[in-house]
PDB file of C-alpha atoms in Angstrom:
ATOM      1  CA  UNK A   1     -13.564  16.848 -11.469  1.00 65.00           C
ATOM      2  CA  UNK A   2      -9.766  17.470 -10.656  1.00 70.00           C
ATOM      3  CA  UNK A   3      -7.229  14.689 -10.710  1.00 92.00           C
ATOM      4  CA  UNK A   4      -4.425  12.922 -12.492  1.00 95.00           C
ATOM      5  CA  UNK A   5      -5.167  10.818 -15.520  1.00 95.00           C
ATOM      6  CA  UNK A   6      -2.629   8.163 -16.743  1.00 95.00           C
ATOM      7  CA  UNK A   7      -3.040   6.704 -20.189  1.00 89.00           C
ATOM      8  CA  UNK A   8      -3.172   3.913 -21.398  1.00 90.00           C
ATOM      9  CA  UNK A   9      -4.244   1.701 -18.191  1.00 92.00           C
ATOM     10  CA  UNK A  10      -2.415  -1.345 -19.885  1.00 94.00           C
ATOM     11  CA  UNK A  11       0.223  -1.183 -22.771  1.00 93.00           C
ATOM     12  CA  UNK A  12       1.848  -3.847 -24.551  1.00 93.00           C
ATOM     13  CA  UNK A  13       5.119  -3.445 -26.334  1.00 90.00           C
ATOM     14  CA  UNK A  14       7.882  -5.345 -28.459  1.00 90.00           C
ATOM     15  CA  UNK A  15      11.358  -5.511 -26.969  1.00 88.00           C
ATOM     16  CA  UNK A  16      13.465  -2.963 -28.303  1.00 88.00           C
ATOM     17  CA  UNK A  17      10.885  -0.284 -28.855  1.00 91.00           C
ATOM     18  CA  UNK A  18      10.710   3.131 -26.833  1.00 93.00           C
ATOM     19  CA  UNK A  19       7.314   3.556 -25.224  1.00 94.00           C
ATOM     20  CA  UNK A  20       5.669   7.062 -23.829  1.00 95.00           C
ATOM     21  CA  UNK A  21       3.454   6.724 -20.679  1.00 96.00           C
ATOM     22  CA  UNK A  22       1.123   9.792 -20.322  1.00 96.00           C
ATOM     23  CA  UNK A  23       0.399  11.661 -17.208  1.00 97.00           C
ATOM     24  CA  UNK A  24      -1.787  14.885 -16.956  1.00 97.00           C
ATOM     25  CA  UNK A  25      -3.043  16.718 -14.273  1.00 96.00           C
ATOM     26  CA  UNK A  26      -5.167  19.512 -13.617  1.00 95.00           C
ATOM     27  CA  UNK A  27      -4.994  20.047  -9.698  1.00 93.00           C
ATOM     28  CA  UNK A  28      -2.288  22.930 -10.528  1.00 92.00           C
ATOM     29  CA  UNK A  29       0.356  20.957  -8.721  1.00 92.00           C
ATOM     30  CA  UNK A  30       3.805  22.439  -9.233  1.00 89.00           C
ATOM     31  CA  UNK A  31       5.497  18.948  -8.302  1.00 89.00           C
ATOM     32  CA  UNK A  32       5.090  15.814 -10.377  1.00 92.00           C
ATOM     33  CA  UNK A  33       6.724  12.364  -9.707  1.00 93.00           C
ATOM     34  CA  UNK A  34       7.122   8.915 -11.664  1.00 96.00           C
ATOM     35  CA  UNK A  35       7.305   5.954  -9.551  1.00 96.00           C
ATOM     36  CA  UNK A  36       7.639   2.280 -10.675  1.00 96.00           C
ATOM     37  CA  UNK A  37       5.998  -0.599  -8.821  1.00 95.00           C
ATOM     38  CA  UNK A  38       7.217  -4.451  -9.023  1.00 93.00           C
ATOM     39  CA  UNK A  39       4.889  -7.054  -7.893  1.00 86.00           C
ATOM     40  CA  UNK A  40       4.789  -7.262  -4.224  1.00 80.00           C
ATOM     41  CA  UNK A  41       7.456  -4.294  -3.825  1.00 84.00           C
ATOM     42  CA  UNK A  42       6.937  -0.754  -2.962  1.00 88.00           C
ATOM     43  CA  UNK A  43       7.343   2.254  -4.676  1.00 93.00           C
ATOM     44  CA  UNK A  44      10.598   3.370  -6.248  1.00 93.00           C
ATOM     45  CA  UNK A  45      11.245   6.846  -7.712  1.00 91.00           C
ATOM     46  CA  UNK A  46      11.948   7.053 -11.223  1.00 95.00           C
ATOM     47  CA  UNK A  47      12.073  10.915 -11.926  1.00 94.00           C
ATOM     48  CA  UNK A  48      10.318  13.930 -10.416  1.00 91.00           C
ATOM     49  CA  UNK A  49       9.889  17.659 -11.532  1.00 91.00           C
ATOM     50  CA  UNK A  50       9.265  20.695  -8.991  1.00 87.00           C
ATOM     51  CA  UNK A  51       8.840  23.236 -11.953  1.00 89.00           C
ATOM     52  CA  UNK A  52       8.344  23.205 -15.503  1.00 92.00           C
ATOM     53  CA  UNK A  53      11.643  22.634 -17.546  1.00 94.00           C
ATOM     54  CA  UNK A  54      12.967  21.142 -14.599  1.00 91.00           C
ATOM     55  CA  UNK A  55      13.409  17.520 -13.541  1.00 92.00           C
ATOM     56  CA  UNK A  56      15.636  15.368 -11.397  1.00 90.00           C
ATOM     57  CA  UNK A  57      16.575  11.770 -11.420  1.00 91.00           C
ATOM     58  CA  UNK A  58      15.327   9.605  -8.705  1.00 89.00           C
ATOM     59  CA  UNK A  59      16.697   6.197  -7.479  1.00 88.00           C
ATOM     60  CA  UNK A  60      16.087   4.357 -10.841  1.00 94.00           C
ATOM     61  CA  UNK A  61      16.282   6.784 -13.753  1.00 95.00           C
ATOM     62  CA  UNK A  62      18.506   4.647 -16.022  1.00 95.00           C
ATOM     63  CA  UNK A  63      16.578   3.815 -19.172  1.00 96.00           C
ATOM     64  CA  UNK A  64      13.875   6.314 -18.629  1.00 97.00           C
ATOM     65  CA  UNK A  65      13.401  10.095 -19.899  1.00 97.00           C
ATOM     66  CA  UNK A  66      10.886  12.715 -18.882  1.00 97.00           C
ATOM     67  CA  UNK A  67      10.274  16.120 -20.045  1.00 97.00           C
ATOM     68  CA  UNK A  68       8.302  18.717 -18.256  1.00 97.00           C
ATOM     69  CA  UNK A  69       6.985  21.594 -20.873  1.00 97.00           C
ATOM     70  CA  UNK A  70       3.854  22.353 -19.326  1.00 96.00           C
ATOM     71  CA  UNK A  71       2.656  22.523 -15.501  1.00 95.00           C
ATOM     72  CA  UNK A  72       0.000  20.173 -16.370  1.00 96.00           C
ATOM     73  CA  UNK A  73       1.762  17.226 -18.356  1.00 97.00           C
ATOM     74  CA  UNK A  74       4.711  14.802 -17.183  1.00 97.00           C
ATOM     75  CA  UNK A  75       5.187  12.404 -19.750  1.00 97.00           C
ATOM     76  CA  UNK A  76       7.794   9.384 -19.222  1.00 97.00           C
ATOM     77  CA  UNK A  77       9.247   7.541 -22.083  1.00 97.00           C
ATOM     78  CA  UNK A  78      10.851   3.982 -21.368  1.00 95.00           C
ATOM     79  CA  UNK A  79      13.615   3.345 -23.740  1.00 93.00           C
ATOM     80  CA  UNK A  80      15.073   0.376 -25.175  1.00 88.00           C
ATOM     81  CA  UNK A  81      17.934   0.736 -22.528  1.00 87.00           C
ATOM     82  CA  UNK A  82      15.633  -0.052 -19.908  1.00 88.00           C
ATOM     83  CA  UNK A  83      16.676  -3.653 -19.244  1.00 87.00           C
ATOM     84  CA  UNK A  84      13.525  -5.120 -17.301  1.00 90.00           C
ATOM     85  CA  UNK A  85      10.882  -2.456 -18.228  1.00 93.00           C
ATOM     86  CA  UNK A  86       7.663  -4.534 -17.597  1.00 95.00           C
ATOM     87  CA  UNK A  87       6.165  -3.016 -14.507  1.00 96.00           C
ATOM     88  CA  UNK A  88       3.352  -0.909 -13.059  1.00 96.00           C
ATOM     89  CA  UNK A  89       3.925   2.638 -13.568  1.00 97.00           C
ATOM     90  CA  UNK A  90       2.496   5.411 -11.158  1.00 96.00           C
ATOM     91  CA  UNK A  91       2.261   9.073 -11.907  1.00 96.00           C
ATOM     92  CA  UNK A  92       1.856  11.439  -8.769  1.00 94.00           C
ATOM     93  CA  UNK A  93       1.797  15.067  -8.197  1.00 93.00           C
ATOM     94  CA  UNK A  94       1.669  17.448  -5.044  1.00 89.00           C
ATOM     95  CA  UNK A  95       0.698  20.997  -4.278  1.00 81.00           C
ATOM     96  CA  UNK A  96       3.776  22.080  -2.413  1.00 64.00           C
ATOM     97  CA  UNK A  97       6.446  21.445  -0.168  1.00 62.00           C
ATOM     98  CA  UNK A  98       5.784  20.368   3.532  1.00 61.00           C
ATOM     99  CA  UNK A  99       2.595  18.498   4.710  1.00 68.00           C
ATOM    100  CA  UNK A 100       0.738  17.879   1.380  1.00 79.00           C
ATOM    101  CA  UNK A 101       0.213  14.530   0.398  1.00 86.00           C
ATOM    102  CA  UNK A 102       0.857  13.211  -3.295  1.00 89.00           C
ATOM    103  CA  UNK A 103      -2.178  12.271  -5.445  1.00 92.00           C
ATOM    104  CA  UNK A 104      -1.839   9.356  -7.646  1.00 94.00           C
ATOM    105  CA  UNK A 105      -3.124   8.642 -11.155  1.00 95.00           C
ATOM    106  CA  UNK A 106      -4.672   5.265 -11.685  1.00 94.00           C
ATOM    107  CA  UNK A 107      -1.486   3.672 -12.987  1.00 95.00           C
ATOM    108  CA  UNK A 108      -0.109   2.183 -16.234  1.00 96.00           C
ATOM    109  CA  UNK A 109       0.754  -1.445 -16.376  1.00 95.00           C
ATOM    110  CA  UNK A 110       3.432  -1.973 -19.177  1.00 95.00           C
ATOM    111  CA  UNK A 111       4.002  -5.259 -20.399  1.00 94.00           C
ATOM    112  CA  UNK A 112       7.037  -5.856 -22.622  1.00 90.00           C
ATOM    113  CA  UNK A 113       7.070  -8.567 -24.998  1.00 87.00           C
TER     114      UNK A 113
ATOM    115  CA  UNK B   1      20.210   1.237   3.829  1.00 57.00           C
ATOM    116  CA  UNK B   2      16.459   1.055   4.370  1.00 64.00           C
ATOM    117  CA  UNK B   3      14.827   3.991   5.321  1.00 89.00           C
ATOM    118  CA  UNK B   4      11.365   2.576   5.493  1.00 94.00           C
ATOM    119  CA  UNK B   5      10.580  -0.727   7.305  1.00 95.00           C
ATOM    120  CA  UNK B   6       7.582  -2.599   7.466  1.00 96.00           C
ATOM    121  CA  UNK B   7       8.061  -5.746   9.124  1.00 94.00           C
ATOM    122  CA  UNK B   8       4.558  -7.346   8.535  1.00 93.00           C
ATOM    123  CA  UNK B   9       4.336  -8.721   4.834  1.00 90.00           C
ATOM    124  CA  UNK B  10       0.751  -9.768   5.569  1.00 94.00           C
ATOM    125  CA  UNK B  11      -1.806  -9.345   8.383  1.00 94.00           C
ATOM    126  CA  UNK B  12      -5.173 -10.769   8.773  1.00 96.00           C
ATOM    127  CA  UNK B  13      -8.010  -8.978  11.066  1.00 97.00           C
ATOM    128  CA  UNK B  14     -11.382  -9.951  12.006  1.00 97.00           C
ATOM    129  CA  UNK B  15     -13.987  -7.715  10.506  1.00 97.00           C
ATOM    130  CA  UNK B  16     -15.118  -4.812  13.328  1.00 97.00           C
ATOM    131  CA  UNK B  17     -11.840  -5.353  15.230  1.00 97.00           C
ATOM    132  CA  UNK B  18      -8.979  -2.793  15.033  1.00 98.00           C
ATOM    133  CA  UNK B  19      -5.446  -3.555  13.665  1.00 98.00           C
ATOM    134  CA  UNK B  20      -2.120  -2.005  14.017  1.00 98.00           C
ATOM    135  CA  UNK B  21       0.405  -1.722  10.935  1.00 98.00           C
ATOM    136  CA  UNK B  22       3.792  -1.209  11.965  1.00 98.00           C
ATOM    137  CA  UNK B  23       6.222   1.118  10.515  1.00 98.00           C
ATOM    138  CA  UNK B  24       9.920   2.125  11.230  1.00 97.00           C
ATOM    139  CA  UNK B  25      11.863   4.857   9.869  1.00 96.00           C
ATOM    140  CA  UNK B  26      15.543   6.093   9.960  1.00 93.00           C
ATOM    141  CA  UNK B  27      16.585   9.409   9.346  1.00 89.00           C
ATOM    142  CA  UNK B  28      18.821  12.084  10.827  1.00 86.00           C
ATOM    143  CA  UNK B  29      16.557  14.938  10.161  1.00 85.00           C
ATOM    144  CA  UNK B  30      15.004  16.878  12.430  1.00 87.00           C
ATOM    145  CA  UNK B  31      11.949  17.937  10.188  1.00 85.00           C
ATOM    146  CA  UNK B  32      10.157  15.279   8.478  1.00 89.00           C
ATOM    147  CA  UNK B  33       6.904  13.992   7.518  1.00 90.00           C
ATOM    148  CA  UNK B  34       5.248  10.634   7.301  1.00 94.00           C
ATOM    149  CA  UNK B  35       2.406   9.166   5.371  1.00 95.00           C
ATOM    150  CA  UNK B  36       0.372   6.301   4.957  1.00 97.00           C
ATOM    151  CA  UNK B  37      -1.097   5.316   1.732  1.00 97.00           C
ATOM    152  CA  UNK B  38      -3.496   2.361   0.844  1.00 97.00           C
ATOM    153  CA  UNK B  39      -3.418   0.688  -2.355  1.00 96.00           C
ATOM    154  CA  UNK B  40      -6.620  -1.500  -3.088  1.00 95.00           C
ATOM    155  CA  UNK B  41      -6.263  -4.168  -5.895  1.00 92.00           C
ATOM    156  CA  UNK B  42      -7.223  -1.712  -8.523  1.00 89.00           C
ATOM    157  CA  UNK B  43      -3.609  -0.344  -8.243  1.00 90.00           C
ATOM    158  CA  UNK B  44      -4.224   3.699  -7.223  1.00 90.00           C
ATOM    159  CA  UNK B  45      -2.636   5.128  -4.125  1.00 94.00           C
ATOM    160  CA  UNK B  46      -4.998   6.537  -1.833  1.00 95.00           C
ATOM    161  CA  UNK B  47      -3.559   8.926   0.773  1.00 94.00           C
ATOM    162  CA  UNK B  48      -4.800   8.284   4.710  1.00 97.00           C
ATOM    163  CA  UNK B  49      -2.982  10.009   7.172  1.00 96.00           C
ATOM    164  CA  UNK B  50      -0.024  12.432   7.485  1.00 94.00           C
ATOM    165  CA  UNK B  51       2.006  12.870  10.680  1.00 94.00           C
ATOM    166  CA  UNK B  52       4.903  15.705  10.931  1.00 91.00           C
ATOM    167  CA  UNK B  53       7.808  15.475  13.003  1.00 91.00           C
ATOM    168  CA  UNK B  54       7.269  18.301  14.920  1.00 90.00           C
ATOM    169  CA  UNK B  55       3.170  17.738  15.356  1.00 90.00           C
ATOM    170  CA  UNK B  56       2.686  17.657  19.390  1.00 87.00           C
ATOM    171  CA  UNK B  57      -0.272  15.136  18.878  1.00 94.00           C
ATOM    172  CA  UNK B  58      -0.937  11.923  17.025  1.00 96.00           C
ATOM    173  CA  UNK B  59      -2.658  12.249  13.758  1.00 95.00           C
ATOM    174  CA  UNK B  60      -6.171  11.020  13.254  1.00 97.00           C
ATOM    175  CA  UNK B  61      -8.402  10.841  10.326  1.00 96.00           C
ATOM    176  CA  UNK B  62     -11.698   9.102  10.883  1.00 97.00           C
ATOM    177  CA  UNK B  63     -11.119   5.326  11.703  1.00 97.00           C
ATOM    178  CA  UNK B  64      -7.441   5.824  10.874  1.00 98.00           C
ATOM    179  CA  UNK B  65      -4.878   6.970  13.775  1.00 97.00           C
ATOM    180  CA  UNK B  66      -1.288   7.298  13.673  1.00 97.00           C
ATOM    181  CA  UNK B  67       0.855   6.021  16.701  1.00 97.00           C
ATOM    182  CA  UNK B  68       3.791   8.418  16.467  1.00 96.00           C
ATOM    183  CA  UNK B  69       6.583   7.630  18.640  1.00 96.00           C
ATOM    184  CA  UNK B  70       9.388   9.815  17.862  1.00 94.00           C
ATOM    185  CA  UNK B  71      12.124   8.534  19.921  1.00 94.00           C
ATOM    186  CA  UNK B  72      11.571   5.152  18.659  1.00 96.00           C
ATOM    187  CA  UNK B  73      11.318   6.352  15.223  1.00 96.00           C
ATOM    188  CA  UNK B  74       8.008   4.338  14.587  1.00 97.00           C
ATOM    189  CA  UNK B  75       4.906   5.657  12.942  1.00 97.00           C
ATOM    190  CA  UNK B  76       2.548   2.943  13.357  1.00 98.00           C
ATOM    191  CA  UNK B  77      -1.065   2.927  11.706  1.00 98.00           C
ATOM    192  CA  UNK B  78      -4.176   1.963  13.598  1.00 98.00           C
ATOM    193  CA  UNK B  79      -7.197   0.997  11.646  1.00 98.00           C
ATOM    194  CA  UNK B  80     -10.163   0.688  14.333  1.00 97.00           C
ATOM    195  CA  UNK B  81     -13.517  -1.305  13.501  1.00 97.00           C
ATOM    196  CA  UNK B  82     -12.060  -3.123  10.248  1.00 97.00           C
ATOM    197  CA  UNK B  83     -14.228  -3.195   7.505  1.00 97.00           C
ATOM    198  CA  UNK B  84     -13.831  -5.624   4.286  1.00 97.00           C
ATOM    199  CA  UNK B  85     -13.118  -2.702   2.098  1.00 97.00           C
ATOM    200  CA  UNK B  86     -10.053  -2.039   3.913  1.00 98.00           C
ATOM    201  CA  UNK B  87      -8.335  -5.359   2.510  1.00 98.00           C
ATOM    202  CA  UNK B  88      -5.402  -3.663   0.541  1.00 97.00           C
ATOM    203  CA  UNK B  89      -1.778  -3.003   0.552  1.00 97.00           C
ATOM    204  CA  UNK B  90      -0.572  -0.274   2.961  1.00 98.00           C
ATOM    205  CA  UNK B  91       2.463   1.749   2.439  1.00 97.00           C
ATOM    206  CA  UNK B  92       4.372   3.691   5.027  1.00 97.00           C
ATOM    207  CA  UNK B  93       6.336   6.752   3.405  1.00 94.00           C
ATOM    208  CA  UNK B  94       8.642   9.666   4.584  1.00 92.00           C
ATOM    209  CA  UNK B  95       9.488  12.879   3.504  1.00 87.00           C
ATOM    210  CA  UNK B  96      12.564  14.080   4.925  1.00 80.00           C
ATOM    211  CA  UNK B  97      12.781  17.745   5.681  1.00 71.00           C
ATOM    212  CA  UNK B  98       9.181  19.121   5.679  1.00 53.00           C
ATOM    213  CA  UNK B  99      10.201  22.260   3.525  1.00 51.00           C
ATOM    214  CA  UNK B 100      11.464  19.659   0.740  1.00 54.00           C
ATOM    215  CA  UNK B 101       9.067  18.425  -1.406  1.00 52.00           C
ATOM    216  CA  UNK B 102      11.268  16.557  -3.674  1.00 62.00           C
ATOM    217  CA  UNK B 103      11.526  13.112  -2.583  1.00 75.00           C
ATOM    218  CA  UNK B 104       9.223  10.880  -0.770  1.00 84.00           C
ATOM    219  CA  UNK B 105      10.581   7.460   0.061  1.00 87.00           C
ATOM    220  CA  UNK B 106       8.041   4.427   0.474  1.00 92.00           C
ATOM    221  CA  UNK B 107       8.495   1.366   2.577  1.00 94.00           C
ATOM    222  CA  UNK B 108       7.746  -2.144   1.260  1.00 93.00           C
ATOM    223  CA  UNK B 109       4.429  -2.238   2.211  1.00 95.00           C
ATOM    224  CA  UNK B 110       1.919  -4.514   4.240  1.00 97.00           C
ATOM    225  CA  UNK B 111      -1.085  -6.741   3.085  1.00 96.00           C
ATOM    226  CA  UNK B 112      -3.840  -6.711   5.264  1.00 97.00           C
ATOM    227  CA  UNK B 113      -6.877  -8.911   4.668  1.00 97.00           C
ATOM    228  CA  UNK B 114     -10.019  -8.289   6.454  1.00 98.00           C
ATOM    229  CA  UNK B 115     -11.938 -11.588   7.444  1.00 97.00           C
ATOM    230  CA  UNK B 116     -15.750 -11.729   7.805  1.00 95.00           C
TER     231      UNK B 116
END
């Protein structure tokens, strides 16, 4: 089955530790995205990538880093510089420009203790 | 400035009734796309419907239809014959410039509860 996988579903980390969230897609999509969602809020864009080895900052990139070494994979690292990292993180991909919708993964709920 | 406004934080609807979820947007682009997504309590975002700014007809997908009023910059989602499984958060989103796929902006969402 084609889709987007995110792992793990729940993640706990101690304050001050870096943590990497996985996102893999087998939809052959060019574009991939990372969003952050806080309780009762909409989605805010962290980073996006249109092609391999290229990515752009979204609205709230500070304290986060990404890589796009393969078309299928777009991991997000939450660094210790992120002041309030506890949130729900969603990864998405889309096939091409224009009318195409984004396909989302199941999300990772990160809790920093 | 808020690009996408959803003024209804929470809505209730009786099962089998229709409900309209409001969305207004702000853009100076002539070419843009509007999306609606559903987010159940599980957290995954589900695409519902799309409307392009140059589409002459309102989009429809099964029980979902989009009431697109370009001059008023509104793109309201209409759900007909509501079902209990429609209880979820609903997000309106916009991509400015249909030829660009780099950025999609989401609204704050509306929580819909369907009452038996």
